[in-house]
Amino acid sequence: MLSVAGVSKRFGSRLVLNDVSLEVGPGEIVGVLGMSGSGKSTLANCILGLNRPDGGTISWRGRSLAERSDRQAARREIQPVFQDPRASLNPRWTVRRSLCEPLDNWFPRIRGGEREGRLRALLDAVALTPDHLDRNPHELSTGQCQRVCLARALAPQPALLVLDEPLSALDVSVQATLLDMLRNLQERDGLAYLFISHDIAVVAELCQNVLVLEHGCVVDQGPVAAVLGTPTHPYTKSLLRDSLAMPGSAN
Amino acid sequence: MAERTWRRFTARLRGDLIGILLLSLALLLVGMVLAAPWVTVENPVETNFSRVLLPPGPAHWLGTDDFGRDVLARLLHGGRASLSIAVIAVMIVMAVGVTIGLIAGFLGGVVDLIVTKVIDVLLAFPRLVLAIAVAALMGGGILPLIIAISIVAWPAYARIIRGFTLQIRNEGYVLAARCLGTPTWKILLHHIALTLIGPILVLGLLDLGSLILAVSALSFLGLGIAPPAPEWGAMLNEGRTSMDEAPWLVLAPGCAILIVVLALNYFGDVLRDGAEGRPTHGPRHWLRCPAILRWDRGRQAERTARWDRMEQRVRAAPLLELDTVSVRVADARSPYDGRVILDQVSLAIRPGECLGLIGESGSGKSTMAMLALGLMRPPLTFGGGRVLVCGEDTAAWDWDDWQALRGRFVSLVNQDPLSALNPVLPIGEQIREVMRIHRAIPAAAQEERLREVLADVDLPARVIAQYPHELSGGMRQRVVIAMAVANRPALLIADEPTTALDVTTQARVLDLLLRLQQRYGLGLLFISHDLRVVARVADRVVVLREGKVVEAGETRATFGAPQAAYTRVLMAAVPGRRRIATAGGF
């Protein structure tokens, strides 16, 4: 479905992405693991069309995203969830207005009761109630904000969600709720995820395939069980060594 | 939004006597100015030499001028000119400034470069001097006056709006809107311009005051409205010659300008505060005279004696002890008024021990850090209990008492190293500052200590001359840690110190904290929501939920056999527990 082939990107003299290739099939969850500065957010932005890659091609359902007409069509199907949920919602907009933005962009003909129904369904998918519709982001917890962001990303009925560190700003217990929610949504709608994170534990729990980025290069790639279960690459090993063990299970 | 702002505005005004007085005076004045022909029957320009320079009285409330014209009539009719010119100018300025600022900020590149340069050039001239020059070139009158004022005032707007736009352009919600397929013009209008409307209006209101001043100043210089038509600035000028015998000629327009400008500034400020999402609370002592002016021998002696007592006790007594401490919100304006943040919390940190504090957002864990630093500010207030630092009761301590301790006895490492560091000072200077504040040590010893602490946190000596933005997140956090331990404190508060860091850096920083703890014999209060992090560093843990301690004990025992149901919930929530164990990774 999504195919990234040999993409590179530089900012000034710094090569941020170097010949990165990956594939995401329908309903597949691909994890991208990397430390800060490894280029994982740049990769996300390139796929989302926020940055233009300097080399390589990104194609969606076989059509290159470099083409303007194809990009517009793909835009609806590829939706982002960013790291900081508070910054991702217009602080002056109510939840309703934030959720209506994509609906109005893509389904302008849906009005009135039908639109309300859509809103309800979106809120339902992320376990929020209609009471939340008229609140402003500062009246919600960070976890609720992230759920609104998720609902907003679901509104255009995408096929792929690019999740850029969606859990990093959240408490551990809230992370768990959101992880379950992501898993359920994926099962329900057959969504594909590109899940970007530095937290190995989360990637291991959610993803089927994983890609390890170091300084913009893919150093390790494959099914989660193989890459993280029996690590062979020294960088992957060092990552695993540094991740924190569960209290209680360590001893 | 508008309703909310209005509610805050009225709430703020209630009980603000000066505000009400000012508002009613200004409204009265503006109302009379608008209704000038009905308020006074006098003709503002008709000369009558039979009543020259009459003092204020029942017939002429504000007296008459040297042509025998009624001052009140001139004041009210003149106000129409002054105010309407200023209002028109403000609207022109806002329209031009906002449009140019938005376009420059959003498009960037060459457009931005050119606009910025033009703005820089215009701003380089003093506003009034430039306005005088322009008005003089165009030769007086209402239209040149408006043009002159607009030309000098728009760059400031454009610059501010450009700055806002640049900032908002990269906000998550604008990026999200682009991904959501919102067209550019809609983003500019809905997300950026309408977001800025509050600040723009406030800016306009504040600027209206200075434009009225500018109009008056130019008219005073004879560059505005041609006499004999009245205008406040021109009236000041006319009255100047007979100021000694007829002070009312100057006082009347002067007071009118004063009231209107003062009221505009005051309400601009009130409105701005109202437009900012929530009430802001500065620390209680944000504006203080320097300690040297308030030198109080008795208190100083007491402080020294206390410090000596604490030095003696520092190895034995708990460094920080909370004894059934309660904290709640006390602010009638806050929606959280009365909410309990900490509920009878008791804990103690002994020297050389790491106490892990686990809690989710809103559990009160950061309030705990603020307590330990004496930084609790309104709307939070004590609801009871005692906070003991090294055996000393802190109930009666004032800001300076705490100030003597912060950075020396107790220091803080918080979540965001970027906000903890001053972006415009080199690292070395920031660490030196911490040392300099607390003790007078020779420069050589200070340099030596500087290198020593940097070595302690594994940073190379070159960072001394570097600025925060040149360092990575992990390095910045090390700098903050170096600052925290520079004075060899006894107690270190680490509030989510690794949350913003990735796993590798997190592991290194945790190791570093543990090493420093042993090296300096620090008592460490380690606050985090992540039990994995706490489990790695803490000797004992306290689990906090909604301000209550739900579990406390040895780390190993607590996580091995958690007693409270909540602890078990937290443990079950840790990601990766289910899958990676079967994958055989850990």
PDB file of N, CA, C and O in Angstrom, chain A residues 35-36 75 79 87-93 101 105-106 136 138 152 170-173 176 198-199 201 204-205 207 239 242 244 246-247 251, chain B residues 4 172-173 176-180 182 191 195 360-361 502-504 506 508 529 532-533 535-536 556 559 573-580 583:
ATOM      1  N   MET A  35      16.314   6.621  18.101  1.00  0.00           N
ATOM      2  CA  MET A  35      16.500   7.604  19.153  1.00  0.00           C
ATOM      3  C   MET A  35      16.213   8.997  18.596  1.00  0.00           C
ATOM      4  O   MET A  35      16.043   9.168  17.398  1.00  0.00           O
ATOM      5  N   SER A  36      16.223  10.012  19.477  1.00  0.00           N
ATOM      6  CA  SER A  36      16.021  11.362  18.954  1.00  0.00           C
ATOM      7  C   SER A  36      17.175  11.690  18.017  1.00  0.00           C
ATOM      8  O   SER A  36      18.318  11.340  18.280  1.00  0.00           O
ATOM      9  N   ARG A  75      -3.789  12.077   0.397  1.00  0.00           N
ATOM     10  CA  ARG A  75      -3.815  12.832   1.637  1.00  0.00           C
ATOM     11  C   ARG A  75      -4.941  12.376   2.559  1.00  0.00           C
ATOM     12  O   ARG A  75      -4.775  12.330   3.765  1.00  0.00           O
ATOM     13  N   GLN A  79      -3.218   9.641   7.447  1.00  0.00           N
ATOM     14  CA  GLN A  79      -3.476  10.649   8.473  1.00  0.00           C
ATOM     15  C   GLN A  79      -2.493  10.534   9.633  1.00  0.00           C
ATOM     16  O   GLN A  79      -2.053   9.451   9.974  1.00  0.00           O
ATOM     17  N   ALA A  87      -0.455  20.424  21.599  1.00  0.00           N
ATOM     18  CA  ALA A  87      -0.071  21.316  20.507  1.00  0.00           C
ATOM     19  C   ALA A  87      -0.805  20.957  19.224  1.00  0.00           C
ATOM     20  O   ALA A  87      -0.916  21.776  18.322  1.00  0.00           O
ATOM     21  N   SER A  88      -1.315  19.730  19.141  1.00  0.00           N
ATOM     22  CA  SER A  88      -1.945  19.303  17.895  1.00  0.00           C
ATOM     23  C   SER A  88      -3.396  19.722  17.780  1.00  0.00           C
ATOM     24  O   SER A  88      -4.026  19.492  16.771  1.00  0.00           O
ATOM     25  N   LEU A  89      -3.941  20.274  18.842  1.00  0.00           N
ATOM     26  CA  LEU A  89      -5.315  20.761  18.780  1.00  0.00           C
ATOM     27  C   LEU A  89      -5.279  22.273  18.907  1.00  0.00           C
ATOM     28  O   LEU A  89      -4.567  22.805  19.754  1.00  0.00           O
ATOM     29  N   ASN A  90      -6.036  22.940  18.067  1.00  0.00           N
ATOM     30  CA  ASN A  90      -6.129  24.384  18.185  1.00  0.00           C
ATOM     31  C   ASN A  90      -6.720  24.715  19.552  1.00  0.00           C
ATOM     32  O   ASN A  90      -7.845  24.335  19.846  1.00  0.00           O
ATOM     33  N   PRO A  91      -5.947  25.403  20.406  1.00  0.00           N
ATOM     34  CA  PRO A  91      -6.402  25.594  21.788  1.00  0.00           C
ATOM     35  C   PRO A  91      -7.701  26.383  21.896  1.00  0.00           C
ATOM     36  O   PRO A  91      -8.382  26.320  22.905  1.00  0.00           O
ATOM     37  N   ARG A  92      -8.039  27.140  20.845  1.00  0.00           N
ATOM     38  CA  ARG A  92      -9.258  27.955  20.916  1.00  0.00           C
ATOM     39  C   ARG A  92     -10.456  27.249  20.316  1.00  0.00           C
ATOM     40  O   ARG A  92     -11.546  27.793  20.303  1.00  0.00           O
ATOM     41  N   TRP A  93     -10.243  26.084  19.786  1.00  0.00           N
ATOM     42  CA  TRP A  93     -11.342  25.370  19.146  1.00  0.00           C
ATOM     43  C   TRP A  93     -11.899  24.322  20.081  1.00  0.00           C
ATOM     44  O   TRP A  93     -11.163  23.656  20.793  1.00  0.00           O
ATOM     45  N   GLU A 101     -13.437  19.785  11.207  1.00  0.00           N
ATOM     46  CA  GLU A 101     -12.527  20.276  10.171  1.00  0.00           C
ATOM     47  C   GLU A 101     -12.294  19.234   9.074  1.00  0.00           C
ATOM     48  O   GLU A 101     -12.529  19.521   7.896  1.00  0.00           O
ATOM     49  N   ASN A 105     -13.786  19.136   5.192  1.00  0.00           N
ATOM     50  CA  ASN A 105     -12.864  19.110   4.059  1.00  0.00           C
ATOM     51  C   ASN A 105     -13.185  17.994   3.083  1.00  0.00           C
ATOM     52  O   ASN A 105     -13.105  18.167   1.874  1.00  0.00           O
ATOM     53  N   TRP A 106     -13.521  16.846   3.623  1.00  0.00           N
ATOM     54  CA  TRP A 106     -13.636  15.671   2.763  1.00  0.00           C
ATOM     55  C   TRP A 106     -15.064  15.278   2.450  1.00  0.00           C
ATOM     56  O   TRP A 106     -15.343  14.663   1.435  1.00  0.00           O
ATOM     57  N   ASN A 136     -13.050  22.744  25.399  1.00  0.00           N
ATOM     58  CA  ASN A 136     -11.801  23.189  24.792  1.00  0.00           C
ATOM     59  C   ASN A 136     -10.677  22.254  25.250  1.00  0.00           C
ATOM     60  O   ASN A 136     -10.793  21.635  26.304  1.00  0.00           O
ATOM     61  N   HIS A 138      -7.981  22.670  26.785  1.00  0.00           N
ATOM     62  CA  HIS A 138      -7.423  22.809  28.132  1.00  0.00           C
ATOM     63  C   HIS A 138      -8.340  22.251  29.207  1.00  0.00           C
ATOM     64  O   HIS A 138      -7.949  22.136  30.360  1.00  0.00           O
ATOM     65  N   ARG A 152      -9.850  12.627  15.232  1.00  0.00           N
ATOM     66  CA  ARG A 152      -9.750  13.549  14.100  1.00  0.00           C
ATOM     67  C   ARG A 152      -9.024  12.876  12.932  1.00  0.00           C
ATOM     68  O   ARG A 152      -9.391  13.060  11.772  1.00  0.00           O
ATOM     69  N   LEU A 170       2.375  10.792  27.347  1.00  0.00           N
ATOM     70  CA  LEU A 170       1.317  10.300  28.237  1.00  0.00           C
ATOM     71  C   LEU A 170       1.869   9.476  29.394  1.00  0.00           C
ATOM     72  O   LEU A 170       2.947   8.889  29.305  1.00  0.00           O
ATOM     73  N   ASP A 171       1.088   9.429  30.458  1.00  0.00           N
ATOM     74  CA  ASP A 171       1.429   8.575  31.590  1.00  0.00           C
ATOM     75  C   ASP A 171       1.374   7.115  31.167  1.00  0.00           C
ATOM     76  O   ASP A 171       0.640   6.751  30.252  1.00  0.00           O
ATOM     77  N   VAL A 172       2.115   6.287  31.909  1.00  0.00           N
ATOM     78  CA  VAL A 172       2.206   4.883  31.529  1.00  0.00           C
ATOM     79  C   VAL A 172       0.835   4.206  31.461  1.00  0.00           C
ATOM     80  O   VAL A 172       0.531   3.494  30.516  1.00  0.00           O
ATOM     81  N   SER A 173      -0.013   4.486  32.459  1.00  0.00           N
ATOM     82  CA  SER A 173      -1.302   3.792  32.464  1.00  0.00           C
ATOM     83  C   SER A 173      -2.190   4.274  31.316  1.00  0.00           C
ATOM     84  O   SER A 173      -2.956   3.503  30.734  1.00  0.00           O
ATOM     85  N   ALA A 176      -1.219   2.582  28.173  1.00  0.00           N
ATOM     86  CA  ALA A 176      -1.789   1.238  28.034  1.00  0.00           C
ATOM     87  C   ALA A 176      -3.188   1.301  27.443  1.00  0.00           C
ATOM     88  O   ALA A 176      -3.527   0.540  26.532  1.00  0.00           O
ATOM     89  N   HIS A 198      10.369   5.559  20.358  1.00  0.00           N
ATOM     90  CA  HIS A 198      11.685   5.160  20.850  1.00  0.00           C
ATOM     91  C   HIS A 198      11.540   4.089  21.936  1.00  0.00           C
ATOM     92  O   HIS A 198      12.521   3.616  22.474  1.00  0.00           O
ATOM     93  N   ASP A 199      10.303   3.758  22.234  1.00  0.00           N
ATOM     94  CA  ASP A 199      10.064   2.828  23.324  1.00  0.00           C
ATOM     95  C   ASP A 199       9.925   1.408  22.774  1.00  0.00           C
ATOM     96  O   ASP A 199       8.923   1.043  22.174  1.00  0.00           O
ATOM     97  N   ALA A 201       9.503  -1.367  24.233  1.00  0.00           N
ATOM     98  CA  ALA A 201       8.442  -2.183  24.825  1.00  0.00           C
ATOM     99  C   ALA A 201       7.123  -1.970  24.095  1.00  0.00           C
ATOM    100  O   ALA A 201       6.397  -2.922  23.796  1.00  0.00           O
ATOM    101  N   ALA A 204       7.276  -3.444  20.605  1.00  0.00           N
ATOM    102  CA  ALA A 204       7.225  -4.902  20.680  1.00  0.00           C
ATOM    103  C   ALA A 204       5.803  -5.372  20.923  1.00  0.00           C
ATOM    104  O   ALA A 204       5.376  -6.398  20.405  1.00  0.00           O
ATOM    105  N   GLU A 205       5.064  -4.596  21.684  1.00  0.00           N
ATOM    106  CA  GLU A 205       3.728  -5.039  22.023  1.00  0.00           C
ATOM    107  C   GLU A 205       2.744  -4.874  20.870  1.00  0.00           C
ATOM    108  O   GLU A 205       1.859  -5.688  20.659  1.00  0.00           O
ATOM    109  N   CYS A 207       3.504  -3.913  17.317  1.00  0.00           N
ATOM    110  CA  CYS A 207       3.824  -4.022  15.899  1.00  0.00           C
ATOM    111  C   CYS A 207       4.090  -5.449  15.444  1.00  0.00           C
ATOM    112  O   CYS A 207       4.419  -6.326  16.237  1.00  0.00           O
ATOM    113  N   LEU A 239      20.115  -0.991  22.149  1.00  0.00           N
ATOM    114  CA  LEU A 239      18.800  -0.420  22.481  1.00  0.00           C
ATOM    115  C   LEU A 239      18.083  -1.290  23.494  1.00  0.00           C
ATOM    116  O   LEU A 239      17.509  -0.818  24.470  1.00  0.00           O
ATOM    117  N   ASP A 242      19.410  -0.949  26.930  1.00  0.00           N
ATOM    118  CA  ASP A 242      19.099   0.295  27.622  1.00  0.00           C
ATOM    119  C   ASP A 242      17.643   0.428  28.028  1.00  0.00           C
ATOM    120  O   ASP A 242      17.308   1.276  28.843  1.00  0.00           O
ATOM    121  N   LEU A 244      14.163  -0.109  29.817  1.00  0.00           N
ATOM    122  CA  LEU A 244      13.960  -0.406  31.224  1.00  0.00           C
ATOM    123  C   LEU A 244      13.181  -1.682  31.397  1.00  0.00           C
ATOM    124  O   LEU A 244      12.207  -1.938  30.685  1.00  0.00           O
ATOM    125  N   MET A 246      10.727  -4.334  33.466  1.00  0.00           N
ATOM    126  CA  MET A 246       9.561  -4.251  34.320  1.00  0.00           C
ATOM    127  C   MET A 246       9.988  -4.480  35.757  1.00  0.00           C
ATOM    128  O   MET A 246      10.741  -5.391  36.033  1.00  0.00           O
ATOM    129  N   PRO A 247       9.505  -3.655  36.676  1.00  0.00           N
ATOM    130  CA  PRO A 247       9.832  -3.964  38.059  1.00  0.00           C
ATOM    131  C   PRO A 247       9.217  -5.306  38.446  1.00  0.00           C
ATOM    132  O   PRO A 247       8.105  -5.616  38.042  1.00  0.00           O
ATOM    133  N   ASN A 251      13.859  -9.372  38.767  1.00  0.00           N
ATOM    134  CA  ASN A 251      14.559 -10.209  39.748  1.00  0.00           C
ATOM    135  C   ASN A 251      13.822 -11.519  40.008  1.00  0.00           C
ATOM    136  O   ASN A 251      12.795 -11.807  39.441  1.00  0.00           O
TER     137      ASN A 251
ATOM    138  N   ARG B   4     -16.608  34.021  27.077  1.00  0.00           N
ATOM    139  CA  ARG B   4     -15.700  33.662  28.153  1.00  0.00           C
ATOM    140  C   ARG B   4     -14.805  34.843  28.527  1.00  0.00           C
ATOM    141  O   ARG B   4     -14.606  35.145  29.692  1.00  0.00           O
ATOM    142  N   GLY B 172       1.491  21.963  15.960  1.00  0.00           N
ATOM    143  CA  GLY B 172       0.937  20.680  15.565  1.00  0.00           C
ATOM    144  C   GLY B 172      -0.386  20.798  14.846  1.00  0.00           C
ATOM    145  O   GLY B 172      -0.660  20.102  13.877  1.00  0.00           O
ATOM    146  N   TYR B 173      -1.246  21.740  15.287  1.00  0.00           N
ATOM    147  CA  TYR B 173      -2.580  21.761  14.694  1.00  0.00           C
ATOM    148  C   TYR B 173      -2.585  22.329  13.294  1.00  0.00           C
ATOM    149  O   TYR B 173      -3.456  21.992  12.498  1.00  0.00           O
ATOM    150  N   ALA B 176      -1.328  19.414  11.322  1.00  0.00           N
ATOM    151  CA  ALA B 176      -2.428  18.455  11.217  1.00  0.00           C
ATOM    152  C   ALA B 176      -3.442  18.935  10.193  1.00  0.00           C
ATOM    153  O   ALA B 176      -3.932  18.150   9.377  1.00  0.00           O
ATOM    154  N   ALA B 177      -3.743  20.237  10.206  1.00  0.00           N
ATOM    155  CA  ALA B 177      -4.722  20.772   9.260  1.00  0.00           C
ATOM    156  C   ALA B 177      -4.240  20.560   7.824  1.00  0.00           C
ATOM    157  O   ALA B 177      -5.029  20.255   6.933  1.00  0.00           O
ATOM    158  N   ARG B 178      -2.916  20.702   7.614  1.00  0.00           N
ATOM    159  CA  ARG B 178      -2.397  20.459   6.273  1.00  0.00           C
ATOM    160  C   ARG B 178      -2.616  19.003   5.878  1.00  0.00           C
ATOM    161  O   ARG B 178      -3.000  18.701   4.750  1.00  0.00           O
ATOM    162  N   CYS B 179      -2.360  18.110   6.836  1.00  0.00           N
ATOM    163  CA  CYS B 179      -2.568  16.691   6.535  1.00  0.00           C
ATOM    164  C   CYS B 179      -4.046  16.374   6.362  1.00  0.00           C
ATOM    165  O   CYS B 179      -4.413  15.452   5.641  1.00  0.00           O
ATOM    166  N   LEU B 180      -4.887  17.145   7.048  1.00  0.00           N
ATOM    167  CA  LEU B 180      -6.322  16.878   6.961  1.00  0.00           C
ATOM    168  C   LEU B 180      -6.904  17.433   5.676  1.00  0.00           C
ATOM    169  O   LEU B 180      -8.103  17.330   5.428  1.00  0.00           O
ATOM    170  N   THR B 182      -6.933  20.677   4.663  1.00  0.00           N
ATOM    171  CA  THR B 182      -7.488  22.031   4.694  1.00  0.00           C
ATOM    172  C   THR B 182      -6.678  22.933   3.761  1.00  0.00           C
ATOM    173  O   THR B 182      -5.461  22.954   3.844  1.00  0.00           O
ATOM    174  N   HIS B 191      -7.110  29.126  11.235  1.00  0.00           N
ATOM    175  CA  HIS B 191      -6.207  28.722  12.303  1.00  0.00           C
ATOM    176  C   HIS B 191      -5.325  29.863  12.757  1.00  0.00           C
ATOM    177  O   HIS B 191      -5.027  29.996  13.928  1.00  0.00           O
ATOM    178  N   THR B 195      -7.064  32.902  15.257  1.00  0.00           N
ATOM    179  CA  THR B 195      -6.386  32.628  16.513  1.00  0.00           C
ATOM    180  C   THR B 195      -5.777  33.909  17.054  1.00  0.00           C
ATOM    181  O   THR B 195      -5.721  34.132  18.255  1.00  0.00           O
ATOM    182  N   GLU B 360       0.395   9.534  38.610  1.00  0.00           N
ATOM    183  CA  GLU B 360       0.023   9.974  37.271  1.00  0.00           C
ATOM    184  C   GLU B 360      -0.162  11.484  37.265  1.00  0.00           C
ATOM    185  O   GLU B 360      -0.132  12.116  38.320  1.00  0.00           O
ATOM    186  N   SER B 361      -0.406  12.045  36.103  1.00  0.00           N
ATOM    187  CA  SER B 361      -0.676  13.480  36.033  1.00  0.00           C
ATOM    188  C   SER B 361      -1.845  13.796  36.936  1.00  0.00           C
ATOM    189  O   SER B 361      -2.808  13.052  36.975  1.00  0.00           O
ATOM    190  N   ASP B 502      14.990   9.950  25.082  1.00  0.00           N
ATOM    191  CA  ASP B 502      14.735   8.616  24.540  1.00  0.00           C
ATOM    192  C   ASP B 502      15.441   7.553  25.390  1.00  0.00           C
ATOM    193  O   ASP B 502      16.225   7.871  26.275  1.00  0.00           O
ATOM    194  N   VAL B 503      15.154   6.294  25.123  1.00  0.00           N
ATOM    195  CA  VAL B 503      15.571   5.237  26.060  1.00  0.00           C
ATOM    196  C   VAL B 503      17.062   5.213  26.346  1.00  0.00           C
ATOM    197  O   VAL B 503      17.476   5.072  27.497  1.00  0.00           O
ATOM    198  N   THR B 504      17.881   5.340  25.298  1.00  0.00           N
ATOM    199  CA  THR B 504      19.316   5.249  25.513  1.00  0.00           C
ATOM    200  C   THR B 504      19.785   6.377  26.420  1.00  0.00           C
ATOM    201  O   THR B 504      20.482   6.150  27.420  1.00  0.00           O
ATOM    202  N   GLN B 506      17.982   8.139  28.367  1.00  0.00           N
ATOM    203  CA  GLN B 506      17.351   7.962  29.665  1.00  0.00           C
ATOM    204  C   GLN B 506      18.189   7.042  30.548  1.00  0.00           C
ATOM    205  O   GLN B 506      18.471   7.359  31.701  1.00  0.00           O
ATOM    206  N   ARG B 508      21.352   6.434  30.362  1.00  0.00           N
ATOM    207  CA  ARG B 508      22.600   7.095  30.760  1.00  0.00           C
ATOM    208  C   ARG B 508      22.354   8.112  31.869  1.00  0.00           C
ATOM    209  O   ARG B 508      23.114   8.213  32.818  1.00  0.00           O
ATOM    210  N   HIS B 529       6.153   9.159  36.476  1.00  0.00           N
ATOM    211  CA  HIS B 529       4.921   8.391  36.276  1.00  0.00           C
ATOM    212  C   HIS B 529       5.266   6.978  35.817  1.00  0.00           C
ATOM    213  O   HIS B 529       4.402   6.112  35.756  1.00  0.00           O
ATOM    214  N   ARG B 532       8.909   1.850  35.726  1.00  0.00           N
ATOM    215  CA  ARG B 532      10.164   1.210  35.342  1.00  0.00           C
ATOM    216  C   ARG B 532      11.354   2.089  35.712  1.00  0.00           C
ATOM    217  O   ARG B 532      12.375   1.606  36.175  1.00  0.00           O
ATOM    218  N   VAL B 533      11.179   3.380  35.497  1.00  0.00           N
ATOM    219  CA  VAL B 533      12.258   4.313  35.814  1.00  0.00           C
ATOM    220  C   VAL B 533      12.481   4.343  37.325  1.00  0.00           C
ATOM    221  O   VAL B 533      13.607   4.255  37.813  1.00  0.00           O
ATOM    222  N   ALA B 535      11.657   2.124  39.523  1.00  0.00           N
ATOM    223  CA  ALA B 535      12.171   0.849  40.019  1.00  0.00           C
ATOM    224  C   ALA B 535      13.681   0.765  39.831  1.00  0.00           C
ATOM    225  O   ALA B 535      14.382   0.137  40.615  1.00  0.00           O
ATOM    226  N   ARG B 536      14.169   1.424  38.811  1.00  0.00           N
ATOM    227  CA  ARG B 536      15.590   1.327  38.543  1.00  0.00           C
ATOM    228  C   ARG B 536      16.430   2.132  39.530  1.00  0.00           C
ATOM    229  O   ARG B 536      17.538   1.742  39.863  1.00  0.00           O
ATOM    230  N   ARG B 556      11.826  -3.068  46.107  1.00  0.00           N
ATOM    231  CA  ARG B 556      11.754  -4.460  45.716  1.00  0.00           C
ATOM    232  C   ARG B 556      10.486  -5.125  46.274  1.00  0.00           C
ATOM    233  O   ARG B 556       9.743  -5.788  45.557  1.00  0.00           O
ATOM    234  N   PHE B 559       7.188  -3.684  44.544  1.00  0.00           N
ATOM    235  CA  PHE B 559       6.892  -4.177  43.207  1.00  0.00           C
ATOM    236  C   PHE B 559       6.805  -5.703  43.166  1.00  0.00           C
ATOM    237  O   PHE B 559       6.159  -6.276  42.306  1.00  0.00           O
ATOM    238  N   ALA B 573      -0.171  -1.910  33.627  1.00  0.00           N
ATOM    239  CA  ALA B 573      -0.257  -1.005  32.487  1.00  0.00           C
ATOM    240  C   ALA B 573       1.064  -0.860  31.752  1.00  0.00           C
ATOM    241  O   ALA B 573       1.096  -0.381  30.626  1.00  0.00           O
ATOM    242  N   VAL B 574       2.152  -1.244  32.392  1.00  0.00           N
ATOM    243  CA  VAL B 574       3.455  -1.048  31.750  1.00  0.00           C
ATOM    244  C   VAL B 574       3.490  -1.793  30.425  1.00  0.00           C
ATOM    245  O   VAL B 574       3.211  -2.986  30.373  1.00  0.00           O
ATOM    246  N   PRO B 575       3.775  -1.075  29.338  1.00  0.00           N
ATOM    247  CA  PRO B 575       3.712  -1.715  28.030  1.00  0.00           C
ATOM    248  C   PRO B 575       4.837  -2.722  27.828  1.00  0.00           C
ATOM    249  O   PRO B 575       5.863  -2.666  28.496  1.00  0.00           O
ATOM    250  N   GLY B 576       4.587  -3.628  26.929  1.00  0.00           N
ATOM    251  CA  GLY B 576       5.625  -4.577  26.558  1.00  0.00           C
ATOM    252  C   GLY B 576       5.709  -5.749  27.494  1.00  0.00           C
ATOM    253  O   GLY B 576       6.471  -6.686  27.301  1.00  0.00           O
ATOM    254  N   ARG B 577       4.885  -5.724  28.538  1.00  0.00           N
ATOM    255  CA  ARG B 577       4.989  -6.765  29.526  1.00  0.00           C
ATOM    256  C   ARG B 577       4.495  -8.093  28.953  1.00  0.00           C
ATOM    257  O   ARG B 577       5.043  -9.143  29.212  1.00  0.00           O
ATOM    258  N   ARG B 578       3.452  -7.958  28.133  1.00  0.00           N
ATOM    259  CA  ARG B 578       2.782  -9.170  27.686  1.00  0.00           C
ATOM    260  C   ARG B 578       3.547  -9.870  26.577  1.00  0.00           C
ATOM    261  O   ARG B 578       3.688 -11.060  26.561  1.00  0.00           O
ATOM    262  N   ARG B 579       4.041  -9.046  25.650  1.00  0.00           N
ATOM    263  CA  ARG B 579       4.529  -9.644  24.428  1.00  0.00           C
ATOM    264  C   ARG B 579       6.019  -9.972  24.460  1.00  0.00           C
ATOM    265  O   ARG B 579       6.444 -11.053  24.102  1.00  0.00           O
ATOM    266  N   ILE B 580       6.802  -8.995  24.936  1.00  0.00           N
ATOM    267  CA  ILE B 580       8.240  -9.159  24.777  1.00  0.00           C
ATOM    268  C   ILE B 580       8.757 -10.290  25.653  1.00  0.00           C
ATOM    269  O   ILE B 580       9.741 -10.933  25.337  1.00  0.00           O
ATOM    270  N   ALA B 583       8.570 -13.138  23.606  1.00  0.00           N
ATOM    271  CA  ALA B 583       9.552 -13.087  22.533  1.00  0.00           C
ATOM    272  C   ALA B 583      10.946 -13.407  23.064  1.00  0.00           C
ATOM    273  O   ALA B 583      11.866 -13.670  22.303  1.00  0.00           O
TER     274      ALA B 583
END
